[in-house]
CSV table of C-alpha atoms and ligand atoms in Angstrom, one decimal:
chain,number,residue,atom,x,y,z
A,1392,UNK,CA,97.0,78.2,78.8
A,1393,UNK,CA,100.1,78.7,80.9
A,1394,UNK,CA,102.2,75.8,82.2
A,1395,UNK,CA,100.7,73.8,85.0
A,1396,UNK,CA,102.4,74.2,88.3
A,1397,UNK,CA,102.2,73.6,92.1
A,1398,UNK,CA,101.1,76.9,93.6
A,1399,UNK,CA,102.5,76.8,97.1
A,1400,UNK,CA,101.3,79.3,99.7
A,1401,UNK,CA,103.4,79.9,102.8
A,1402,UNK,CA,101.3,81.5,105.5
A,1403,UNK,CA,98.3,79.8,103.9
A,1404,UNK,CA,96.0,80.2,106.9
A,1405,UNK,CA,96.8,83.9,107.2
A,1406,UNK,CA,94.7,87.0,106.3
A,1407,UNK,CA,96.0,87.6,102.8
A,1408,UNK,CA,95.6,84.0,101.8
A,1409,UNK,CA,92.1,83.8,103.2
A,1410,UNK,CA,90.8,87.1,101.9
A,1411,UNK,CA,92.7,87.6,98.6
A,1412,UNK,CA,94.7,84.6,97.3
A,1413,UNK,CA,92.3,81.7,97.7
A,1414,UNK,CA,89.2,83.7,96.5
A,1415,UNK,CA,91.2,84.9,93.5
A,1416,UNK,CA,92.4,81.3,92.7
A,1417,UNK,CA,88.8,80.0,93.1
A,1418,UNK,CA,87.4,82.6,90.8
A,1419,UNK,CA,90.1,82.0,88.2
A,1420,UNK,CA,89.4,78.2,88.4
A,1421,UNK,CA,85.6,78.8,88.0
A,1422,UNK,CA,86.2,80.9,84.9
A,1423,UNK,CA,88.4,78.1,83.4
A,1424,UNK,CA,91.6,80.1,83.5
A,1425,UNK,CA,93.8,77.8,85.5
A,1426,UNK,CA,95.8,75.0,83.9
A,1427,UNK,CA,94.0,71.6,84.3
A,1428,UNK,CA,96.8,70.0,86.3
A,1429,UNK,CA,97.6,72.9,88.6
A,1430,UNK,CA,97.7,72.1,92.3
A,1431,UNK,CA,97.5,74.4,95.3
A,1432,UNK,CA,99.6,73.5,98.3
A,1433,UNK,CA,99.0,75.3,101.6
A,1434,UNK,CA,101.8,75.4,104.0
A,1435,UNK,CA,101.2,76.2,107.7
A,1436,UNK,CA,102.3,75.3,111.2
A,1437,UNK,CA,98.8,73.9,112.0
A,1438,UNK,CA,98.5,70.1,112.2
A,1439,UNK,CA,96.0,69.9,109.4
A,1440,UNK,CA,95.5,67.3,106.6
A,1441,UNK,CA,94.0,67.8,103.2
A,1442,UNK,CA,90.5,67.2,104.3
A,1443,UNK,CA,90.7,69.8,107.2
A,1444,UNK,CA,92.3,72.4,104.8
A,1445,UNK,CA,89.5,71.9,102.3
A,1446,UNK,CA,86.9,72.4,104.9
A,1447,UNK,CA,88.5,75.6,106.2
A,1448,UNK,CA,89.0,77.0,102.7
A,1449,UNK,CA,85.3,76.3,101.9
A,1450,UNK,CA,84.4,78.3,105.1
A,1451,UNK,CA,86.7,81.2,104.2
A,1452,UNK,CA,85.4,81.4,100.6
A,1453,UNK,CA,81.9,81.3,101.9
A,1454,UNK,CA,82.6,84.3,104.2
A,1455,UNK,CA,84.2,86.2,101.4
A,1456,UNK,CA,82.1,85.4,98.4
A,1457,UNK,CA,78.7,84.7,100.0
A,1458,UNK,CA,76.2,83.6,97.4
A,1459,UNK,CA,78.7,83.7,94.5
A,1460,UNK,CA,80.4,80.6,96.0
A,1461,UNK,CA,79.0,77.7,93.9
A,1462,UNK,CA,79.2,74.2,95.5
A,1463,UNK,CA,79.9,72.5,92.2
A,1464,UNK,CA,82.7,74.8,91.2
A,1465,UNK,CA,84.1,74.5,94.7
A,1466,UNK,CA,84.0,70.8,94.5
A,1467,UNK,CA,86.2,70.9,91.4
A,1468,UNK,CA,88.5,73.6,93.0
A,1469,UNK,CA,88.9,71.6,96.2
A,1470,UNK,CA,90.5,68.7,94.3
A,1471,UNK,CA,93.4,71.0,93.6
A,1472,UNK,CA,93.9,71.8,97.4
A,1473,UNK,CA,96.6,70.0,99.4
A,1474,UNK,CA,98.0,70.9,102.8
A,1475,UNK,CA,101.5,70.3,104.4
A,1476,UNK,CA,102.1,71.0,108.0
A,1477,UNK,CA,105.6,72.6,108.1
A,1478,UNK,CA,107.4,75.4,109.9
A,1479,UNK,CA,110.0,77.4,108.0
A,1480,UNK,CA,111.7,78.0,111.4
A,1481,UNK,CA,112.5,74.3,111.4
A,1482,UNK,CA,115.1,73.9,108.6
A,1483,UNK,CA,114.9,70.1,108.8
A,1484,UNK,CA,111.3,70.2,107.5
A,1485,UNK,CA,112.4,71.6,104.2
A,1486,UNK,CA,113.2,68.1,103.0
A,1487,UNK,CA,109.6,67.1,103.7
A,1488,UNK,CA,108.4,69.9,101.5
A,1489,UNK,CA,110.8,68.8,98.8
A,1490,UNK,CA,109.4,65.3,99.1
A,1491,UNK,CA,105.8,66.4,99.0
A,1492,UNK,CA,106.5,68.5,95.9
A,1493,UNK,CA,108.3,65.6,94.2
A,1494,UNK,CA,105.8,62.9,95.0
A,1495,UNK,CA,102.5,64.8,95.4
A,1496,UNK,CA,99.6,63.2,93.3
A,1497,UNK,CA,100.0,64.5,89.8
A,1498,UNK,CA,102.1,67.5,90.9
A,1499,UNK,CA,103.6,69.3,87.9
A,1500,UNK,CA,107.3,70.0,88.0
A,1501,UNK,CA,106.9,73.9,88.0
A,1502,UNK,CA,106.6,75.7,91.3
A,1503,UNK,CA,105.3,79.0,92.6
A,1504,UNK,CA,106.3,79.8,96.2
A,1505,UNK,CA,104.0,82.6,97.4
A,1506,UNK,CA,105.4,84.1,100.6
A,1507,UNK,CA,102.2,85.3,102.3
A,1508,UNK,CA,104.3,86.1,105.4
A,1509,UNK,CA,105.5,89.1,107.2
A,1510,UNK,CA,108.5,90.6,105.4
A,1511,UNK,CA,110.7,89.8,108.4
A,1512,UNK,CA,110.3,86.1,107.4
A,1513,UNK,CA,111.2,86.4,103.7
A,1514,UNK,CA,114.9,85.7,104.3
A,1515,UNK,CA,114.2,82.6,106.4
A,1516,UNK,CA,111.7,81.3,103.8
A,1517,UNK,CA,114.1,81.9,100.9
A,1518,UNK,CA,116.9,80.0,102.8
A,1519,UNK,CA,114.5,77.3,103.7
A,1520,UNK,CA,113.6,76.7,100.0
A,1521,UNK,CA,117.2,76.8,98.9
A,1522,UNK,CA,118.3,74.3,101.6
A,1523,UNK,CA,116.2,71.7,99.9
A,1524,UNK,CA,117.3,72.8,96.4
A,1525,UNK,CA,113.8,74.1,95.7
A,1526,UNK,CA,115.3,77.3,94.1
A,1527,UNK,CA,117.0,75.4,91.3
A,1528,UNK,CA,115.4,75.3,87.9
A,1529,UNK,CA,116.5,71.8,86.8
A,1530,UNK,CA,113.3,69.9,86.4
A,1531,UNK,CA,111.0,72.9,85.9
A,1532,UNK,CA,110.7,76.7,86.6
A,1533,UNK,CA,110.7,78.1,90.2
A,1534,UNK,CA,109.0,81.5,91.0
A,1535,UNK,CA,109.2,83.3,94.3
A,1536,UNK,CA,106.5,85.8,95.1
A,1537,UNK,CA,106.9,88.5,97.8
A,1538,UNK,CA,104.4,91.2,99.0
A,1539,UNK,CA,105.1,94.8,99.9
A,1540,UNK,CA,106.5,96.3,102.1
A,1541,UNK,CA,109.8,95.1,100.7
A,1542,UNK,CA,111.7,96.0,103.8
A,1543,UNK,CA,111.1,98.9,106.3
A,1544,UNK,CA,113.6,101.5,105.0
A,1545,UNK,CA,116.2,101.8,102.3
A,1546,UNK,CA,119.0,99.9,104.0
A,1547,UNK,CA,116.7,97.2,105.2
A,1548,UNK,CA,115.3,96.8,101.7
A,1549,UNK,CA,118.9,96.5,100.3
A,1550,UNK,CA,119.7,93.8,102.8
A,1551,UNK,CA,116.5,91.9,102.0
A,1552,UNK,CA,117.2,92.1,98.3
A,1553,UNK,CA,120.7,90.8,98.8
A,1554,UNK,CA,119.3,87.8,100.8
A,1555,UNK,CA,116.7,87.0,98.2
A,1556,UNK,CA,119.3,87.2,95.4
A,1557,UNK,CA,121.6,84.8,97.3
A,1558,UNK,CA,119.1,82.1,96.5
A,1559,UNK,CA,117.0,83.3,93.6
A,1560,UNK,CA,117.8,85.0,90.4
A,1561,UNK,CA,115.9,88.2,89.5
A,1562,UNK,CA,113.9,86.5,86.8
A,1563,UNK,CA,112.5,84.1,89.5
A,1564,UNK,CA,111.3,86.9,91.8
A,1565,UNK,CA,107.9,88.5,91.5
A,1566,UNK,CA,107.4,91.5,93.8
A,1567,UNK,CA,103.7,92.2,94.0
A,1568,UNK,CA,102.1,95.7,94.3
A,1569,UNK,CA,98.4,94.8,93.9
A,1570,UNK,CA,97.6,98.3,92.6
A,1571,UNK,CA,99.4,97.3,89.3
A,1572,UNK,CA,96.8,94.6,88.9
A,1573,UNK,CA,93.8,97.0,89.1
A,1574,UNK,CA,92.1,97.5,85.7
A,1575,UNK,CA,91.8,101.3,86.3
A,1576,UNK,CA,95.5,101.6,87.2
A,1577,UNK,CA,96.5,99.7,84.0
A,1578,UNK,CA,94.1,102.0,82.2
A,1579,UNK,CA,96.4,105.0,83.0
A,1580,UNK,CA,99.0,103.3,80.8
A,1581,UNK,CA,96.6,102.7,77.9
A,1582,UNK,CA,94.9,106.1,78.2
A,1583,UNK,CA,98.3,107.8,77.8
A,1584,UNK,CA,99.9,105.7,75.2
A,1585,UNK,CA,97.0,104.6,73.0
A,1586,UNK,CA,95.9,108.2,72.4
A,1587,UNK,CA,97.8,110.9,70.6
A,1588,UNK,CA,95.7,113.8,71.8
A,1589,UNK,CA,97.0,113.9,75.4
A,1590,UNK,CA,100.7,113.8,74.7
A,1591,UNK,CA,101.1,117.5,73.6
A,1592,UNK,CA,99.4,118.5,76.9
A,1593,UNK,CA,101.2,116.1,79.2
A,1594,UNK,CA,104.1,118.2,80.4
A,1595,UNK,CA,105.3,121.2,82.4
A,1596,UNK,CA,104.1,123.7,79.8
A,1597,UNK,CA,100.4,123.0,80.4
A,1598,UNK,CA,100.1,121.1,83.6
A,1599,UNK,CA,100.1,123.1,86.9
A,1600,UNK,CA,100.3,120.2,89.3
A,1601,UNK,CA,99.2,116.5,89.8
A,1602,UNK,CA,97.4,115.1,92.8
A,1603,UNK,CA,97.3,111.4,93.6
A,1604,UNK,CA,94.9,110.6,96.5
A,1605,UNK,CA,94.0,107.3,98.2
A,1606,UNK,CA,91.5,107.8,101.0
A,1607,UNK,CA,89.7,105.1,102.9
A,1608,UNK,CA,87.0,105.1,105.5
A,1609,UNK,CA,88.3,101.9,107.1
A,1610,UNK,CA,90.7,102.1,110.1
A,1611,UNK,CA,93.5,99.7,110.7
A,1612,UNK,CA,91.1,96.8,111.3
A,1613,UNK,CA,92.9,93.9,113.0
A,1614,UNK,CA,96.3,94.9,111.6
A,1615,UNK,CA,97.7,96.9,114.5
A,1616,UNK,CA,100.9,94.8,114.8
A,1617,UNK,CA,101.8,95.4,111.2
A,1618,UNK,CA,100.5,99.0,111.0
A,1619,UNK,CA,102.4,100.2,114.0
A,1620,UNK,CA,105.7,99.3,112.3
A,1621,UNK,CA,104.5,100.6,108.9
A,1622,UNK,CA,102.4,103.7,109.0
A,1623,UNK,CA,100.8,105.4,106.0
A,1624,UNK,CA,104.0,106.4,104.3
A,1625,UNK,CA,105.3,102.9,104.0
A,1626,UNK,CA,102.0,101.2,103.7
A,1627,UNK,CA,100.6,103.2,100.8
A,1628,UNK,CA,102.9,106.0,99.5
A,1629,UNK,CA,106.2,104.2,99.0
A,1630,UNK,CA,104.4,101.4,97.1
A,1631,UNK,CA,101.0,102.0,95.5
A,1632,UNK,CA,101.0,105.8,95.2
A,1633,UNK,CA,104.6,105.9,93.9
A,1634,UNK,CA,103.6,103.4,91.3
A,1635,UNK,CA,100.7,105.5,90.2
A,1636,UNK,CA,103.0,108.5,90.0
A,1637,UNK,CA,105.4,106.5,87.8
A,1638,UNK,CA,102.6,105.6,85.4
A,1639,UNK,CA,101.4,109.2,85.1
A,1640,UNK,CA,104.9,110.6,84.6
A,1641,UNK,CA,106.8,107.9,82.6
A,1642,UNK,CA,107.9,108.2,79.0
A,1643,UNK,CA,106.4,105.7,76.5
A,1644,UNK,CA,108.3,102.4,76.7
A,1645,UNK,CA,110.2,101.1,73.7
A,1646,UNK,CA,107.9,98.1,73.7
A,1647,UNK,CA,105.4,96.3,76.0
A,1648,UNK,CA,108.0,93.9,77.4
A,1649,UNK,CA,108.5,93.9,81.1
A,1650,UNK,CA,112.1,95.3,81.0
A,1651,UNK,CA,111.1,98.3,78.7
A,1652,UNK,CA,108.2,99.2,81.0
A,1653,UNK,CA,110.2,98.9,84.1
A,1654,UNK,CA,113.2,100.9,82.7
A,1655,UNK,CA,110.9,103.8,82.1
A,1656,UNK,CA,109.4,103.7,85.6
A,1657,UNK,CA,112.8,103.5,87.1
A,1658,UNK,CA,113.9,106.6,85.1
A,1659,UNK,CA,111.0,108.6,86.7
A,1660,UNK,CA,111.9,107.4,90.2
A,1661,UNK,CA,115.5,108.3,89.7
A,1662,UNK,CA,114.6,111.8,88.6
A,1663,UNK,CA,112.6,112.6,91.7
A,1664,UNK,CA,114.4,115.5,93.5
A,1665,UNK,CA,115.9,114.2,96.7
A,1666,UNK,CA,114.3,115.8,99.8
A,1667,UNK,CA,117.0,117.4,101.9
A,1668,UNK,CA,116.9,116.8,105.7
A,1669,UNK,CA,116.0,120.5,106.3
A,1670,UNK,CA,113.2,120.4,103.7
A,1671,UNK,CA,111.1,117.5,105.1
A,1672,UNK,CA,108.8,119.9,106.9
A,1673,UNK,CA,107.9,121.7,103.7
A,1674,UNK,CA,107.5,118.5,101.6
A,1675,UNK,CA,105.8,116.1,104.0
A,1676,UNK,CA,103.0,116.1,106.4
A,1677,UNK,CA,101.7,113.4,108.8
A,1678,UNK,CA,98.8,113.0,111.1
A,1679,UNK,CA,96.8,110.4,113.1
A,1680,UNK,CA,93.1,109.9,113.3
A,1681,UNK,CA,91.3,110.7,116.5
A,1682,UNK,CA,87.8,109.7,117.5
A,1683,UNK,CA,85.0,110.7,115.1
A,1684,UNK,CA,81.9,109.7,113.2
A,1685,UNK,CA,81.7,107.6,110.1
A,1686,UNK,CA,78.4,106.9,108.5
A,1687,UNK,CA,76.6,108.0,111.7
A,1688,UNK,CA,78.7,105.6,113.8
A,1689,UNK,CA,81.1,106.7,116.5
A,1690,UNK,CA,84.5,105.2,115.8
A,1691,UNK,CA,87.6,105.1,118.1
A,1692,UNK,CA,90.7,107.1,117.6
A,1693,UNK,CA,93.9,105.3,116.5
A,1694,UNK,CA,95.3,105.3,120.0
A,1695,UNK,CA,92.2,103.5,121.3
A,1696,UNK,CA,92.5,100.7,118.7
A,1697,UNK,CA,93.4,97.3,120.0
A,1698,UNK,CA,97.2,96.6,120.3
A,1699,UNK,CA,98.2,100.2,119.6
A,1700,UNK,CA,100.7,101.8,121.9
A,1701,UNK,CA,99.0,104.7,123.8
A,1702,UNK,CA,102.0,106.9,123.0
A,1703,UNK,CA,102.1,105.9,119.4
A,1704,UNK,CA,103.0,108.6,116.8
A,1705,UNK,CA,102.5,106.3,113.8
A,1706,UNK,CA,100.9,108.2,111.0
A,1707,UNK,CA,97.6,107.1,109.6
A,1708,UNK,CA,97.6,110.1,107.1
A,1709,UNK,CA,100.6,111.2,105.0
A,1710,UNK,CA,100.9,113.8,102.3
A,1711,UNK,CA,104.0,114.5,100.2
A,1712,UNK,CA,105.1,117.0,97.6
A,1713,UNK,CA,107.5,115.7,95.0
A,1714,UNK,CA,109.3,117.2,92.0
A,1715,UNK,CA,110.5,115.2,89.0
A,1716,UNK,CA,113.6,116.9,87.7
A,1717,UNK,CA,113.4,116.0,84.0
A,1718,UNK,CA,112.5,117.8,80.8
A,1719,UNK,CA,108.9,116.9,80.9
A,1720,UNK,CA,108.1,117.6,84.6
A,1721,UNK,CA,110.6,120.0,86.1
A,1722,UNK,CA,108.9,122.3,88.7
A,1723,UNK,CA,105.5,120.6,88.4
A,1724,UNK,CA,104.5,119.5,91.9
A,1725,UNK,CA,103.2,116.0,92.4
A,1726,UNK,CA,101.1,115.8,95.6
A,1727,UNK,CA,100.6,112.3,97.0
A,1728,UNK,CA,98.2,111.8,99.9
A,1729,UNK,CA,96.7,108.9,101.7
A,1730,UNK,CA,94.7,108.4,104.9
A,1731,UNK,CA,92.7,105.9,107.0
A,1732,UNK,CA,89.4,106.9,108.4
A,1733,UNK,CA,88.8,109.7,105.9
A,1734,UNK,CA,85.5,110.9,104.8
A,1735,UNK,CA,85.2,108.7,101.8
A,1736,UNK,CA,86.7,105.8,99.9
A,1737,UNK,CA,88.4,107.5,97.0
A,1738,UNK,CA,91.4,106.7,94.9
A,1739,UNK,CA,91.9,109.4,92.3
A,1740,UNK,CA,94.5,110.9,90.0
A,1741,UNK,CA,93.7,114.6,89.5
A,1742,UNK,CA,95.7,116.6,87.0
A,1743,UNK,CA,95.2,120.4,87.1
A,1744,UNK,CA,96.0,122.4,84.0
A,1745,UNK,CA,97.3,126.0,84.0
A,1746,UNK,CA,95.0,128.9,83.3
A,1747,UNK,CA,94.8,130.2,79.7
A,1748,UNK,CA,97.3,133.1,79.2
A,1749,UNK,CA,94.4,135.6,78.7
A,1750,UNK,CA,91.2,135.7,80.8
A,1751,UNK,CA,88.4,136.8,78.4
A,1752,UNK,CA,85.5,135.3,80.3
A,1753,UNK,CA,85.9,136.4,83.8
A,1754,UNK,CA,83.1,135.6,86.2
A,1755,UNK,CA,83.7,138.8,88.1
A,1756,UNK,CA,86.4,141.4,87.9
A,1757,UNK,CA,88.6,139.4,90.1
A,1758,UNK,CA,87.5,135.8,89.6
A,1759,UNK,CA,88.6,133.9,86.6
A,1760,UNK,CA,86.8,130.7,85.6
A,1761,UNK,CA,88.3,127.6,87.2
A,1762,UNK,CA,91.2,125.9,85.3
A,1763,UNK,CA,90.8,122.6,83.4
A,1764,UNK,CA,91.1,119.3,85.3
A,1765,UNK,CA,91.5,115.8,84.1
A,1766,UNK,CA,90.4,113.3,86.7
A,1767,UNK,CA,91.1,109.6,86.5
A,1768,UNK,CA,89.0,107.6,89.0
A,1769,UNK,CA,90.8,104.5,90.3
A,1770,UNK,CA,88.0,103.4,92.7
A,1771,UNK,CA,85.2,103.4,93.5
A,1772,UNK,CA,84.5,105.6,90.4
A,1773,UNK,CA,86.0,103.9,87.4
A,1774,UNK,CA,85.8,106.9,85.2
A,1775,UNK,CA,87.8,109.6,83.3
A,1776,UNK,CA,86.4,113.1,83.5
A,1777,UNK,CA,87.7,116.2,81.8
A,1778,UNK,CA,86.4,119.5,83.3
A,1779,UNK,CA,86.2,122.2,80.7
A,1780,UNK,CA,84.6,125.6,80.3
A,1781,UNK,CA,81.6,126.2,78.1
A,1782,UNK,CA,79.4,129.3,77.6
A,1783,UNK,CA,76.9,130.0,80.4
A,1784,UNK,CA,73.5,130.2,78.8
A,1785,UNK,CA,71.8,133.7,79.0
A,1786,UNK,CA,72.9,137.2,78.6
A,1787,UNK,CA,76.6,138.0,78.3
A,1788,UNK,CA,79.7,135.9,77.5
A,1789,UNK,CA,80.5,134.1,80.7
A,1790,UNK,CA,82.0,130.7,81.2
A,1791,UNK,CA,80.8,127.8,83.3
A,1792,UNK,CA,82.3,124.4,84.0
A,1793,UNK,CA,81.0,121.3,82.5
A,1794,UNK,CA,82.2,117.7,82.6
A,1795,UNK,CA,83.1,115.3,79.8
A,1796,UNK,CA,82.7,111.9,81.4
A,1797,UNK,CA,83.8,108.5,80.1
A,1798,UNK,CA,83.3,105.3,82.1
A,1799,UNK,CA,86.2,103.0,81.9
A,1800,UNK,CA,84.6,100.0,83.6
A,1801,UNK,CA,83.1,97.1,81.7
A,1802,UNK,CA,79.4,97.4,81.5
A,1803,UNK,CA,79.0,93.6,81.3
A,1804,UNK,CA,81.2,90.6,81.3
A,1805,UNK,CA,83.9,89.2,83.5
A,1806,UNK,CA,86.1,91.7,85.3
A,1807,UNK,CA,89.3,90.4,86.8
A,1808,UNK,CA,90.2,91.7,90.2
A,1809,UNK,CA,93.7,92.8,90.9
A,1810,UNK,CA,94.9,89.6,92.5
A,1811,UNK,CA,93.3,87.4,89.8
A,1812,UNK,CA,95.1,89.4,87.1
A,1813,UNK,CA,98.5,89.3,89.0
A,1814,UNK,CA,98.3,85.6,89.9
A,1815,UNK,CA,97.7,84.7,86.3
A,1816,UNK,CA,100.7,86.8,85.3
A,1817,UNK,CA,102.8,84.9,87.8
A,1818,UNK,CA,101.7,81.5,86.5
A,1819,UNK,CA,102.4,82.8,82.9
A,1820,UNK,CA,105.8,84.2,83.9
A,1821,UNK,CA,104.9,87.8,82.9
A,1822,UNK,CA,106.9,90.4,84.9
A,1823,UNK,CA,105.5,93.5,83.4
A,1824,UNK,CA,103.1,94.4,86.3
A,1825,UNK,CA,105.7,93.4,89.0
A,1826,UNK,CA,108.4,95.5,90.5
A,1827,UNK,CA,112.1,95.1,89.7
A,1828,UNK,CA,114.7,95.2,92.3
A,1829,UNK,CA,116.1,98.7,91.3
A,1830,UNK,CA,112.5,100.1,91.1
A,1831,UNK,CA,111.9,99.2,94.7
A,1832,UNK,CA,115.2,100.6,95.8
A,1833,UNK,CA,114.6,104.0,94.1
A,1834,UNK,CA,111.1,104.2,95.6
A,1835,UNK,CA,112.7,103.8,99.0
A,1836,UNK,CA,115.3,106.4,98.2
A,1837,UNK,CA,112.5,108.9,97.7
A,1838,UNK,CA,110.8,108.4,101.1
A,1839,UNK,CA,113.9,107.5,103.2
A,1840,UNK,CA,114.8,111.1,104.2
A,1841,UNK,CA,111.2,111.4,105.5
A,1842,UNK,CA,111.3,108.1,107.3
A,1843,UNK,CA,114.5,109.2,109.0
A,1844,UNK,CA,113.2,112.6,110.0
A,1845,UNK,CA,109.9,111.2,111.3
A,1846,UNK,CA,111.5,108.4,113.2
A,1847,UNK,CA,113.5,110.8,115.4
A,1848,UNK,CA,110.8,113.4,115.8
A,1849,UNK,CA,108.4,111.3,117.9
A,1850,UNK,CA,107.2,113.9,120.3
A,1851,UNK,CA,104.1,115.3,118.5
A,1852,UNK,CA,101.7,114.3,115.7
A,1853,UNK,CA,98.8,116.3,114.3
A,1854,UNK,CA,95.4,114.6,114.6
A,1855,UNK,CA,92.2,114.7,112.6
A,1856,UNK,CA,88.7,113.5,113.5
A,1857,UNK,CA,87.8,110.2,111.9
A,1858,UNK,CA,85.4,110.9,109.0
A,1859,UNK,CA,87.1,114.1,107.9
A,1860,UNK,CA,89.5,114.8,105.1
A,1861,UNK,CA,92.5,115.2,107.4
A,1862,UNK,CA,93.9,118.3,109.1
A,1863,UNK,CA,93.9,121.6,107.4
A,1864,UNK,CA,97.6,122.0,108.3
A,1865,UNK,CA,98.3,119.5,105.5
A,1866,UNK,CA,97.7,122.4,103.1
A,1867,UNK,CA,101.1,123.8,104.1
A,1868,UNK,CA,102.8,121.5,101.5
A,1869,UNK,CA,101.1,123.3,98.6
A,1870,UNK,CA,103.3,125.6,96.6
A,1871,UNK,CA,100.6,128.3,96.2
A,1872,UNK,CA,97.4,129.3,97.8
A,1873,UNK,CA,95.3,128.5,94.8
A,1874,UNK,CA,96.3,124.9,95.0
A,1875,UNK,CA,93.7,122.8,96.9
A,1876,UNK,CA,93.0,119.2,97.5
A,1877,UNK,CA,90.6,117.6,95.1
A,1878,UNK,CA,88.9,115.0,97.3
A,1879,UNK,CA,86.8,113.1,94.9
A,1880,UNK,CA,84.9,113.6,91.6
B,2461,BG6,C1,97.2,97.6,101.2
B,2461,BG6,C2,97.4,98.3,102.4
B,2461,BG6,O1,98.4,97.3,100.5
B,2461,BG6,O2,96.3,98.3,100.4
B,2461,BG6,C3,96.1,98.6,103.2
B,2461,BG6,O3,98.3,97.5,103.3
B,2461,BG6,C4,95.2,99.3,102.3
B,2461,BG6,O4,96.4,99.4,104.3
B,2461,BG6,C5,95.0,98.6,101.0
B,2461,BG6,O5,93.9,99.4,102.9
B,2461,BG6,C6,94.2,99.3,100.0
B,2461,BG6,O6,94.0,98.5,98.9
B,2461,BG6,P1,92.6,98.5,98.1
B,2461,BG6,O7,92.8,97.6,97.0
B,2461,BG6,O8,91.6,98.1,99.1
B,2461,BG6,O9,92.5,99.9,97.7
């Protein structure tokens, strides 16, 4: 069991806290995975006391977990819950936080500070903690947790990093990318490095290209204020998709310790060929959803969403072509694509192999059998599928495609969700599924030329009807005509 701590949540009444953090902590507690003496301290501006906070948390968990919220388990969980009304904008109140942490009933000496706040407030929060000496590891450990996006562009991310490092050492900072907590994303690592058979195939000699797709049918929900400043490139590609790319492309680490894993991911990001200003058009595509139908329901276009500027050219769809200039991957395109209001929820890594050098089993004079694919379903399918050619029964020697499927999800038992897994890592002090400062910076370097080009080119954006797979024009980033999007399994 990890050390007991006080798990302090800044922005504890906000969306992330209500929908992800508190449900994850409750489920961990119910499964007996939290240290006995751990307390959870909510910080917020509201004038609440412990009793009001417990009532609200019970309501939020009820909305989120429905029937799986058990009153007895919640009764135990709620004893861990405390609330302090404080405003990080009021520097003077940091002394109250210090006092609350020092004197809270049975509060352990170790602290997690989870900044469930907009990134623009990270700097203020870090200064606020430091002002009361809450960054110093004298009596126990101190861990600061920040969520993506870590900044809005490269320069901003560098400034933010500098501000965090003024008060906290790198070993105290946990930068969360919740995709790294997903079982199926972690499986990419195991699948590659616990099997010998893929390694000889995993390179430029046999792989034609790699596609990493995240599509969702949801729109921006009630997050217009955030999304208008982010867009799909920052929201998904710079973070989650770039991490998946790193896992697919990295070399085996020297060991399973956090530094070895992160060193290998950074090497991949550093090897990505910079996109020159004049090449942005050929490498990147953006679009925005227009009105359309999803599951037989008419849904509004992005410009008609609440709080969205009617002239907005924020992209809700982005596609990118990247090359990794190293010995393993040189000249193999990696296509990354994400979109809101697409036809289906689907997160998928699709690896297309080259054609055999000789086509003995042509379907027709001109048509060769399709190439091999290896598909790794992240969600909703949790499955690995290899598409291979076998003999078509009947007369003649013709090939047909068949699938070798392997489910990667647990058939039974307790499955940790991404936040549960990552919150446990934070409490245990394990950095291996969190981003290091240089990793974030290199991921920004990849997308920065596109961010710059798109930010000045605000006159026009392609659109696609909600419920489709995005505009056909996105195909322009493909290297060749025989490369096509693989939407789902
Ligand atoms: C978040 C993005 O980081 O990831 C959201 O901000 C996106 O826009 C979400 O919907 C997708 O995560 P998941 O776990 O639902 O696939």
